[in-house]
Amino acid sequence: MANDREGRETAQPILIVGSVAFDSVETPHGRAEMALGGSASYAGIAASYFATPRLVGIVGDDFAEHHMRKLSDHGVDVRGIERAAGKTFHWRGRYHENMKDRDTLETSLNVFEHFDPAIPEPYRSTPYVLLGNIDPKLQHSVLDQARDAKFVAMDTMNFWINTARESLLDVLQRIDLLFINDEEAMQLADQWSVVAAAETLLRMGPKYVVIKRGEHGALLFGSDITLFVPAVLLPDVVDPTGAGDTFAGGFMGQLSRTGSLDRPSLASALTWGTVLASFTVEAFSVDGIVGLGADAIAERRKQLVEMVRY
Amino acid sequence: MANDREGRETAQPILIVGSVAFDSVETPHGRAEMALGGSASYAGIAASYFATPRLVGIVGDDFAEHHMRKLSDHGVDVRGIERAAGKTFHWRGRYHENMKDRDTLETSLNVFEHFDPAIPEPYRSTPYVLLGNIDPKLQHSVLDQARDAKFVAMDTMNFWINTARESLLDVLQRIDLLFINDEEAMQLADQWSVVAAAETLLRMGPKYVVIKRGEHGALLFGSDITLFVPAVLLPDVVDPTGAGDTFAGGFMGQLSRTGSLDRPSLASALTWGTVLASFTVEAFSVDGIVGLGADAIAERRKQLVEMVRY
């Protein structure tokens, strides 16, 4: 896949801290059992198209070698994935017919319950950092260790807003960019509109807020920039799991490749993240984003950009 | 307001058939009692920024002269609005906190119940026709009379899909463009995705399908074109009533001004329709779109286009 990654040589590495997990998912299109999942897996594979992702996470002794190889064969640096005695984090869920609502049937944290991210010494100076959707306490710990980070992004969700709000607000003051979905943005900011929520969140610390709206695209807000990218139009979605993590990974990968925060760089990060997420939802697990050809990705991005060319 | 309408001289007139009504609306922001509403009122005022709309509708003897003047002062040709003995169509509704869901508390068709649109002779050769969201039977009747129409668009809703499906499918074969919201598109096409719905609807007759997604923008599909325009970002929405009708009116107005169906014309129609709809939702009744200055409209369109300039 070397041809998919012309820019990787110039891109700076990205430290990605999050979950590496097994997902068992049922959707109206079928099911996957104990398939590779987790925020770090999706984000890592997505980022690997643009840069070298360095994953930090934890798996159990049931995490077969072929799963690890799926990541490393894709250019993901897996030396920061700790292997602990016990079982790997397992999530089981079922999507409704509308492919948006879902029921969580089981969440077994297993070894993830005592995850205490230790950033390997050579990783501590990684310039780009993506804090996956984990306990804000762990996000703080990562930031304490990754002292040379020049751009830090984080993801979060309603669970942490509800249970660890104060700690989460503290993390917000230490980061550059927040990824958050629209409902959670309004919840965290206590606002009724996405625009008002973004303005409030920008005052809480991050320089940029990226609001994820699933099939309705994504918005980026900064003090002097507003960008919108629609989602890729898909006739069918097989499994939405991991779309947000893929988006964040692709975004950070492309951002590190450009090495800039100007408007074209932020816009291209948004579009590439969006394009990769569109491949994720077309298959179960990470199957949709493994081994994509450069042409397929570029063609889809062309369609996306064409749709808003007036 | 002549300065808002430089292009009106070159624009071809638009026949708009729909409801002229009184709306009583309650939202978390306040309430309006017996205020001017109805699909033709919103569409007519929106279209008046670009072309001369010719309204065909019906009102009762309780429809005060100042309401009629609000339309005619805005450049709307109201000679096709019939005045009948009885009361004007009245709708009463209440929006939920999320500003999307609403409860209809009262629908009094009144004189509208026996509306039988008679297109005045001089109107019958109007080149652009917008069939508001009315009984497909009446839409057929209008098309039987407006024989020289060169471009016909229609709007519809779930009520007609549920109660007059066959007649609606017949109208689809006689029109050029269908305006429909996303859920209703999927319902009418019996599909689970917007893309699949649009493809199915295009096979049912119209050359173009415009799918309205409210705060998530609008999509235009044709055999060789796909366009997307996001909604204008608003910190606050006061009353969403009439947004879709405003969008359709603005779209048709701008389309008639360009006199073309090429990509730039369709794209500009989408963006101007979107911009006008954003003003509608910022106030009750038609107050948000009455008397807008050219600068205010142009400024908002600039913001909209800038948001998707990568």
XYZ file of C-alpha atoms in Angstrom:
620
model
C 0.000 0.000 0.000
C 3.009 2.260 -0.293
C 1.345 4.052 -3.170
C -1.519 5.172 -0.905
C 0.816 7.008 1.339
C 3.022 9.234 -0.722
C 2.926 11.875 1.971
C 3.830 9.681 4.913
C 7.510 10.522 4.737
C 6.819 14.189 5.372
C 4.015 13.610 7.881
C 4.787 13.778 11.577
C 3.748 10.822 13.736
C 0.536 10.791 15.757
C 0.134 9.366 19.218
C -3.306 7.759 19.531
C -4.519 6.658 22.937
C -7.783 4.757 23.187
C -9.448 1.406 23.249
C -8.465 -1.675 21.291
C -11.422 -3.979 21.589
C -13.585 -6.769 20.320
C -16.966 -5.699 19.007
C -19.955 -7.954 18.503
C -22.408 -6.032 16.414
C -25.781 -6.802 14.931
C -27.332 -4.544 12.303
C -30.186 -5.074 9.847
C -27.450 -6.103 7.386
C -25.908 -8.906 9.391
C -23.615 -9.438 12.322
C -20.008 -9.589 13.406
C -18.764 -11.588 16.395
C -15.676 -10.637 18.408
C -14.321 -8.542 15.552
C -11.496 -6.042 15.882
C -12.805 -2.684 17.091
C -12.123 0.096 19.570
C -11.491 3.789 19.043
C -7.714 3.433 18.705
C -7.994 0.664 16.099
C -10.287 2.682 13.816
C -8.382 5.937 14.321
C -5.029 4.220 13.843
C -5.888 2.506 10.585
C -7.457 5.715 9.250
C -4.442 7.813 10.220
C -2.076 5.266 8.645
C -3.077 6.494 5.178
C -1.368 9.800 5.914
C 1.139 9.366 8.742
C 2.566 6.869 11.218
C 0.141 6.357 14.078
C 1.589 5.215 17.394
C -1.078 3.367 19.310
C -1.276 3.220 23.080
C -3.876 0.857 24.471
C -4.349 -2.422 26.267
C -5.485 -5.892 25.182
C -5.912 -9.199 26.980
C -4.210 -12.509 26.360
C -7.152 -13.504 24.135
C -6.111 -10.897 21.554
C -4.859 -13.109 18.743
C -1.688 -12.283 16.872
C -3.542 -11.858 13.582
C -5.459 -8.900 15.014
C -2.209 -7.239 16.028
C -0.809 -7.988 12.604
C -3.802 -6.397 10.928
C -2.762 -3.157 12.587
C 0.997 -3.422 12.125
C 0.690 -4.591 8.497
C -1.209 -1.375 7.932
C 1.655 0.772 9.104
C 0.373 1.218 12.626
C 3.076 1.238 15.276
C 1.703 -1.162 17.906
C 4.629 -1.180 20.337
C 2.583 0.907 22.781
C -0.199 -1.659 23.034
C 0.157 -3.358 26.380
C -0.790 -7.008 26.702
C -2.261 -7.865 30.103
C -3.527 -11.060 31.699
C -7.266 -11.329 31.233
C -9.734 -10.623 28.492
C -9.833 -7.815 25.929
C -12.478 -5.074 26.198
C -15.670 -6.392 24.599
C -18.689 -4.406 23.444
C -21.864 -5.946 22.135
C -24.568 -3.876 20.525
C -27.513 -3.973 18.183
C -28.488 -1.212 15.750
C -32.084 -0.367 14.994
C -33.551 -0.344 11.507
C -32.749 3.401 11.158
C -29.017 2.601 11.664
C -28.681 5.477 14.122
C -30.174 4.306 17.391
C -28.505 1.364 19.035
C -28.835 -0.723 22.155
C -25.758 -1.707 24.105
C -26.240 -5.333 25.092
C -22.941 -5.807 26.904
C -19.926 -3.749 27.901
C -17.166 -5.848 29.441
C -14.273 -3.536 30.187
C -12.059 -6.479 31.209
C -8.372 -5.466 31.085
C -9.413 -1.963 29.984
C -10.897 -1.376 33.444
C -7.428 -0.905 34.900
C -5.869 0.715 31.853
C -3.238 3.200 32.983
C -1.631 4.486 29.813
C 2.140 4.461 30.035
C 3.524 6.358 27.070
C 6.759 4.658 25.940
C 9.709 7.005 26.272
C 10.335 7.361 22.499
C 6.646 8.282 22.014
C 6.639 11.143 24.496
C 7.826 13.694 21.996
C 5.210 12.795 19.360
C 4.034 16.135 17.933
C 0.390 15.167 17.236
C -1.752 13.539 19.912
C -5.262 12.129 19.623
C -6.896 11.316 22.944
C -9.611 8.788 22.223
C -12.892 8.690 24.035
C -11.616 7.504 27.435
C -11.836 8.607 31.083
C -10.705 12.277 31.336
C -8.447 11.178 34.192
C -6.496 9.030 31.697
C -6.492 11.853 29.162
C -4.840 14.030 31.819
C -2.274 11.335 32.500
C -1.371 11.085 28.818
C -0.942 14.858 28.579
C 1.313 14.822 31.650
C 3.552 12.370 29.823
C 3.385 13.708 26.260
C 5.110 16.964 27.036
C 6.312 17.846 23.566
C 2.954 17.569 21.841
C 2.395 20.511 19.529
C -1.227 19.715 18.658
C -3.594 17.754 20.878
C -7.082 16.647 19.901
C -9.554 14.742 22.027
C -12.835 12.939 21.644
C -15.407 12.459 24.359
C -18.979 11.269 24.901
C -22.055 11.699 27.087
C -20.867 9.086 29.602
C -17.930 11.283 30.634
C -20.006 14.467 30.470
C -22.392 12.873 32.959
C -19.907 11.185 35.258
C -16.657 13.202 35.078
C -17.668 16.681 34.025
C -15.164 18.639 36.124
C -12.205 16.533 35.051
C -13.390 16.782 31.447
C -13.585 20.586 31.660
C -9.998 20.600 32.935
C -8.820 18.513 29.964
C -10.541 20.975 27.632
C -8.149 23.644 28.842
C -5.138 21.564 27.848
C -6.062 20.666 24.286
C -6.206 22.288 20.843
C -9.186 20.565 19.279
C -12.302 18.850 20.559
C -14.159 16.228 18.524
C -17.720 15.854 19.777
C -21.065 14.921 18.301
C -23.837 17.499 18.029
C -26.073 16.280 20.834
C -23.183 15.906 23.216
C -21.873 19.355 22.260
C -25.232 20.873 23.199
C -25.310 18.841 26.411
C -21.772 19.793 27.467
C -22.302 23.466 26.606
C -25.876 23.514 27.923
C -27.106 25.128 24.717
C -29.975 24.427 22.336
C -28.198 25.072 19.064
C -25.013 23.730 17.569
C -23.660 27.216 16.846
C -24.248 28.434 20.383
C -22.744 25.196 21.723
C -19.626 25.604 19.596
C -19.169 29.196 20.763
C -19.489 28.125 24.384
C -17.085 25.204 23.946
C -14.497 27.456 22.293
C -14.563 29.613 25.424
C -13.837 26.501 27.521
C -10.345 26.042 26.114
C -9.895 24.388 22.719
C -8.900 26.505 19.724
C -11.085 24.367 17.478
C -14.286 22.425 17.960
C -15.260 19.817 15.398
C -18.904 18.848 15.665
C -19.729 15.447 14.218
C -23.204 15.007 12.807
C -23.009 11.512 11.359
C -24.779 11.296 8.001
C -25.215 15.076 8.158
C -21.504 15.826 7.982
C -19.195 17.745 10.254
C -18.567 21.355 11.251
C -15.313 22.928 12.350
C -15.411 26.089 14.434
C -12.490 28.300 15.404
C -12.181 31.927 16.415
C -11.924 33.061 12.810
C -12.998 30.047 10.804
C -16.158 28.039 10.182
C -16.066 25.050 7.873
C -18.641 22.478 6.931
C -18.176 19.176 5.141
C -21.171 17.028 4.221
C -21.019 13.277 4.678
C -20.407 11.157 1.601
C -23.744 10.058 0.159
C -24.093 6.314 0.546
C -26.942 4.199 -0.763
C -26.464 1.808 2.127
C -24.829 1.640 5.533
C -23.778 -1.767 6.880
C -22.433 -0.857 10.332
C -21.915 2.695 11.661
C -19.589 1.544 14.479
C -16.264 3.370 14.427
C -17.236 6.119 11.994
C -16.420 8.907 14.442
C -13.094 7.358 15.417
C -12.172 6.845 11.762
C -13.054 10.452 11.049
C -10.864 11.696 13.903
C -7.967 9.462 12.855
C -8.173 10.497 9.212
C -8.475 14.150 10.211
C -5.383 14.032 12.421
C -3.433 12.024 9.850
C -4.061 14.541 7.118
C -3.425 17.472 9.465
C -0.012 16.063 10.403
C 0.749 15.524 6.721
C 0.082 19.180 5.935
C 1.901 20.294 9.099
C -0.191 23.451 9.133
C -3.342 24.900 10.695
C -4.303 27.192 7.862
C -7.723 27.045 6.263
C -6.801 24.694 3.393
C -5.129 22.278 5.830
C -8.081 22.199 8.217
C -10.475 21.822 5.288
C -8.501 18.983 3.760
C -8.308 17.246 7.152
C -12.102 17.476 7.425
C -12.677 16.094 3.939
C -10.201 13.197 4.212
C -11.561 12.241 7.629
C -15.065 12.273 6.178
C -14.071 10.143 3.206
C -12.411 7.479 5.357
C -15.414 7.360 7.693
C -17.612 6.653 4.679
C -15.627 3.481 3.999
C -15.853 2.355 7.622
C -19.654 2.272 7.641
C -19.811 0.150 4.504
C -18.541 -2.949 6.310
C -18.347 -4.522 9.752
C -15.360 -3.969 12.015
C -12.380 -2.255 10.364
C -12.882 -4.209 7.127
C -14.055 -1.141 5.208
C -10.838 0.817 5.755
C -8.201 -1.904 5.545
C -6.198 -1.893 2.353
C -8.002 0.837 0.442
C -6.396 1.918 -2.813
C -5.374 5.515 -3.300
C -7.657 5.786 -6.329
C -10.764 4.666 -4.472
C -10.164 7.202 -1.716
C -9.361 10.037 -4.108
C -12.413 9.281 -6.268
C -14.721 9.479 -3.284
C -13.183 12.732 -2.122
C -13.700 14.153 -5.586
C -17.413 13.264 -5.406
C -17.657 14.896 -1.994
C -16.070 18.148 -3.038
C -17.999 18.221 -6.319
C -21.280 18.102 -4.407
C -20.599 21.523 -2.868
C -19.017 23.147 -5.915
C -21.469 25.803 -6.963
C -37.093 47.439 -2.180
C -36.345 47.907 -5.845
C -32.657 47.589 -5.120
C -33.158 44.029 -3.875
C -34.509 42.967 -7.162
C -32.183 44.035 -9.905
C -32.869 40.875 -11.807
C -36.647 40.973 -11.679
C -36.946 42.599 -15.078
C -35.274 39.661 -16.777
C -36.902 37.005 -14.599
C -39.938 35.201 -15.893
C -43.031 35.135 -13.683
C -43.874 32.203 -11.425
C -47.312 30.812 -10.819
C -47.611 29.692 -7.202
C -50.632 27.690 -6.119
C -51.076 26.883 -2.466
C -52.561 27.923 0.832
C -52.928 31.427 2.149
C -53.702 30.992 5.803
C -53.712 32.202 9.348
C -51.240 30.464 11.626
C -51.344 30.436 15.399
C -48.020 29.151 16.571
C -46.428 28.600 19.931
C -42.720 27.928 20.259
C -40.332 28.080 23.227
C -39.618 31.652 22.035
C -43.134 33.002 22.147
C -46.324 32.888 20.173
C -48.161 34.347 17.207
C -51.955 34.496 16.921
C -53.781 34.452 13.589
C -50.687 35.622 11.739
C -50.262 35.519 7.967
C -49.067 32.096 6.849
C -49.691 29.360 4.296
C -47.376 27.809 1.713
C -48.240 30.318 -1.034
C -47.612 33.321 1.229
C -44.141 32.177 2.228
C -43.200 31.001 -1.263
C -44.605 34.148 -2.859
C -42.719 36.593 -0.661
C -39.493 34.595 -1.070
C -39.868 34.450 -4.855
C -40.592 38.165 -5.006
C -36.916 38.919 -4.389
C -36.097 37.469 -7.779
C -39.199 37.455 -9.965
C -42.891 38.294 -10.041
C -44.868 35.602 -8.246
C -48.492 35.163 -9.258
C -50.397 33.682 -6.360
C -53.433 31.468 -6.718
C -55.198 30.620 -3.481
C -58.319 31.266 -1.483
C -59.096 33.335 1.607
C -62.234 34.031 3.620
C -63.984 37.288 4.310
C -62.033 37.561 7.558
C -58.785 38.083 5.620
C -58.068 41.726 6.368
C -56.909 44.079 3.655
C -53.591 44.718 5.403
C -52.651 41.051 4.967
C -53.323 41.261 1.245
C -51.358 44.495 1.098
C -48.410 42.856 2.845
C -48.199 40.528 -0.141
C -48.898 43.050 -2.896
C -46.584 45.684 -1.421
C -43.893 43.037 -1.683
C -44.332 42.665 -5.405
C -46.605 39.641 -5.214
C -49.382 39.591 -7.798
C -52.448 38.724 -5.698
C -55.096 38.933 -8.409
C -55.403 35.148 -8.392
C -56.339 34.980 -4.713
C -60.037 34.232 -4.533
C -62.060 35.693 -1.702
C -64.899 33.424 -0.559
C -67.634 33.689 2.055
C -66.464 32.078 5.270
C -63.282 31.891 7.258
C -59.688 31.650 6.097
C -57.742 28.393 6.554
C -56.407 28.346 10.119
C -53.656 26.154 11.546
C -52.670 26.071 15.171
C -49.574 24.275 16.373
C -47.034 24.063 19.131
C -43.348 23.300 18.691
C -41.383 21.238 21.168
C -38.229 22.443 22.860
C -36.081 20.864 20.095
C -37.827 23.111 17.517
C -38.324 20.162 15.180
C -41.212 18.123 16.534
C -44.537 19.852 16.681
C -48.098 19.091 17.654
C -50.945 20.252 15.490
C -53.619 21.561 17.829
C -56.129 22.639 15.206
C -56.533 22.499 11.446
C -59.579 24.378 10.229
C -59.637 24.173 6.448
C -62.620 26.549 6.264
C -62.864 28.048 2.740
C -59.814 26.027 1.686
C -61.874 22.833 1.986
C -63.636 23.625 -1.275
C -60.705 25.301 -2.994
C -60.862 24.622 -6.708
C -58.026 26.585 -8.233
C -59.129 28.559 -11.266
C -56.071 29.920 -12.984
C -56.909 33.377 -14.393
C -56.596 33.424 -18.177
C -53.536 35.737 -18.276
C -51.759 33.435 -15.802
C -52.167 30.284 -17.868
C -49.040 30.887 -19.892
C -46.788 31.503 -16.886
C -43.533 29.678 -17.662
C -42.610 28.650 -14.094
C -45.110 26.873 -11.868
C -44.802 25.950 -8.206
C -47.491 23.603 -6.945
C -47.638 24.021 -3.195
C -48.319 21.208 -0.810
C -52.008 20.642 -1.685
C -54.262 17.739 -2.734
C -52.708 16.035 -5.794
C -56.161 16.287 -7.409
C -55.833 20.079 -7.309
C -52.256 19.885 -8.550
C -53.582 17.945 -11.568
C -56.236 20.568 -12.140
C -53.655 23.361 -12.136
C -51.496 21.497 -14.638
C -54.524 20.971 -16.898
C -54.971 24.738 -16.985
C -51.347 25.922 -17.050
C -50.597 24.436 -20.427
C -47.638 26.629 -21.357
C -45.590 25.936 -18.261
C -42.012 25.240 -19.182
C -40.848 24.224 -15.700
C -43.116 22.784 -13.014
C -42.094 22.082 -9.433
C -44.224 20.617 -6.696
C -44.098 20.097 -2.977
C -45.896 17.373 -1.062
C -46.103 15.801 2.382
C -46.864 12.569 4.231
C -50.595 13.307 4.434
C -50.921 13.029 0.636
C -48.531 10.082 0.457
C -50.802 8.257 2.887
C -54.181 9.296 1.532
C -53.718 10.001 -2.193
C -50.706 7.983 -3.256
C -51.945 6.987 -6.728
C -52.960 10.492 -7.683
C -49.656 11.792 -6.321
C -47.685 9.284 -8.422
C -49.588 10.520 -11.478
C -48.648 14.148 -10.733
C -45.009 13.099 -10.430
C -45.097 12.113 -14.093
C -46.189 15.599 -15.102
C -43.605 17.693 -13.286
C -39.950 18.652 -13.578
C -38.914 18.954 -9.955
C -40.117 17.500 -6.670
C -39.474 19.225 -3.342
C -39.809 16.751 -0.490
C -38.302 16.303 2.958
C -35.983 13.400 3.704
C -38.344 11.243 5.755
C -41.162 11.687 3.278
C -38.832 10.902 0.382
C -37.920 7.598 2.014
C -41.576 6.903 2.750
C -42.759 7.683 -0.788
C -39.918 5.709 -2.366
C -40.059 2.925 0.227
C -36.310 3.143 0.775
C -34.092 3.358 3.852
C -31.577 5.876 2.570
C -31.909 9.309 1.060
C -29.738 8.400 -1.943
C -31.743 5.295 -2.737
C -34.968 7.278 -2.253
C -33.817 9.992 -4.642
C -32.884 7.435 -7.293
C -36.282 5.779 -6.982
C -38.128 9.103 -7.114
C -36.223 10.153 -10.236
C -37.516 7.010 -11.939
C -41.061 8.046 -11.023
C -41.069 11.069 -13.296
C -39.390 14.269 -12.179
C -36.078 15.306 -13.724
C -34.919 16.682 -10.385
C -35.587 15.783 -6.788
C -34.739 18.291 -4.068
C -34.580 16.706 -0.642
C -35.090 19.118 2.218
C -33.359 18.268 5.482
C -34.173 21.319 7.598
C -31.193 22.428 9.652
C -29.116 19.846 7.768
C -29.474 21.547 4.407
C -30.813 20.352 1.074
C -29.763 17.969 -1.674
C -30.567 18.188 -5.360
C -30.475 15.044 -7.467
C -30.761 14.769 -11.239
C -29.641 12.187 -13.776
C -26.208 13.769 -14.070
C -26.009 16.120 -11.117
C -25.830 15.930 -7.332
C -25.656 19.114 -5.293
C -25.677 19.766 -1.600
C -26.188 23.037 0.229
C -25.907 23.206 4.026
C -28.372 25.265 6.021
C -27.250 28.657 7.245
C -25.885 28.309 10.779
C -28.161 30.121 13.185
C -27.586 30.583 16.905
C -31.310 30.562 17.463
C -34.529 29.583 15.719
C -37.724 31.402 16.657
C -40.309 29.598 14.511
C -39.551 26.999 11.817
C -42.994 27.327 10.194
C -42.775 28.119 6.491
C -39.064 27.350 6.054
C -39.692 24.707 3.379
C -42.138 26.915 1.474
C -39.730 29.850 1.624
C -36.955 27.621 0.335
C -39.095 26.438 -2.592
C -40.195 29.984 -3.436
C -36.675 31.375 -3.293
C -35.379 28.441 -5.336
C -37.970 28.936 -8.083
C -37.504 32.703 -8.057
C -33.782 32.447 -8.599
C -34.217 29.678 -11.186
C -36.562 31.852 -13.225
C -34.115 34.748 -12.947
C -31.321 32.657 -14.429
C -33.660 31.163 -17.029
C -31.444 28.085 -17.203
C -31.124 24.584 -15.800
C -27.364 24.331 -15.924
C -25.339 23.459 -12.858
C -24.557 27.042 -11.762
C -28.248 27.984 -12.073
C -29.469 25.022 -10.049
C -26.745 25.634 -7.455
C -27.589 29.300 -7.139
C -31.288 28.476 -6.804
C -30.454 26.086 -3.951
C -28.291 28.616 -2.149
C -30.707 31.549 -2.462
C -33.615 29.381 -1.367
C -31.580 28.267 1.631
C -30.638 31.813 2.555
C -34.215 33.070 2.453
C -35.413 30.122 4.541
C -32.863 31.086 7.186
C -34.534 34.465 7.559
C -38.004 32.898 7.830
C -37.118 30.836 10.900
C -35.750 33.838 12.765
C -39.214 35.331 13.282
C -42.869 34.381 13.505
C -45.115 34.401 10.436
C -43.574 35.976 7.319
C -41.955 38.743 9.364
C -38.442 37.396 8.840
C -38.589 37.684 5.040
C -40.569 40.877 4.564
C -38.504 43.857 3.465
C -35.029 42.331 3.603
C -32.243 44.463 2.218
C -30.113 43.180 -0.625
C -26.989 43.513 1.519
C -28.335 41.369 4.351
C -29.277 38.594 1.941
C -26.009 38.751 0.028
C -23.963 38.769 3.228
C -25.668 35.633 4.479
C -25.188 33.867 1.166
C -21.506 34.755 1.298
C -21.226 33.129 4.735
C -22.994 30.039 3.451
C -20.761 29.593 0.433
C -17.627 30.389 2.443
C -18.412 27.536 4.834
C -17.925 24.963 2.058
C -14.996 26.652 0.314
C -12.094 24.349 0.904
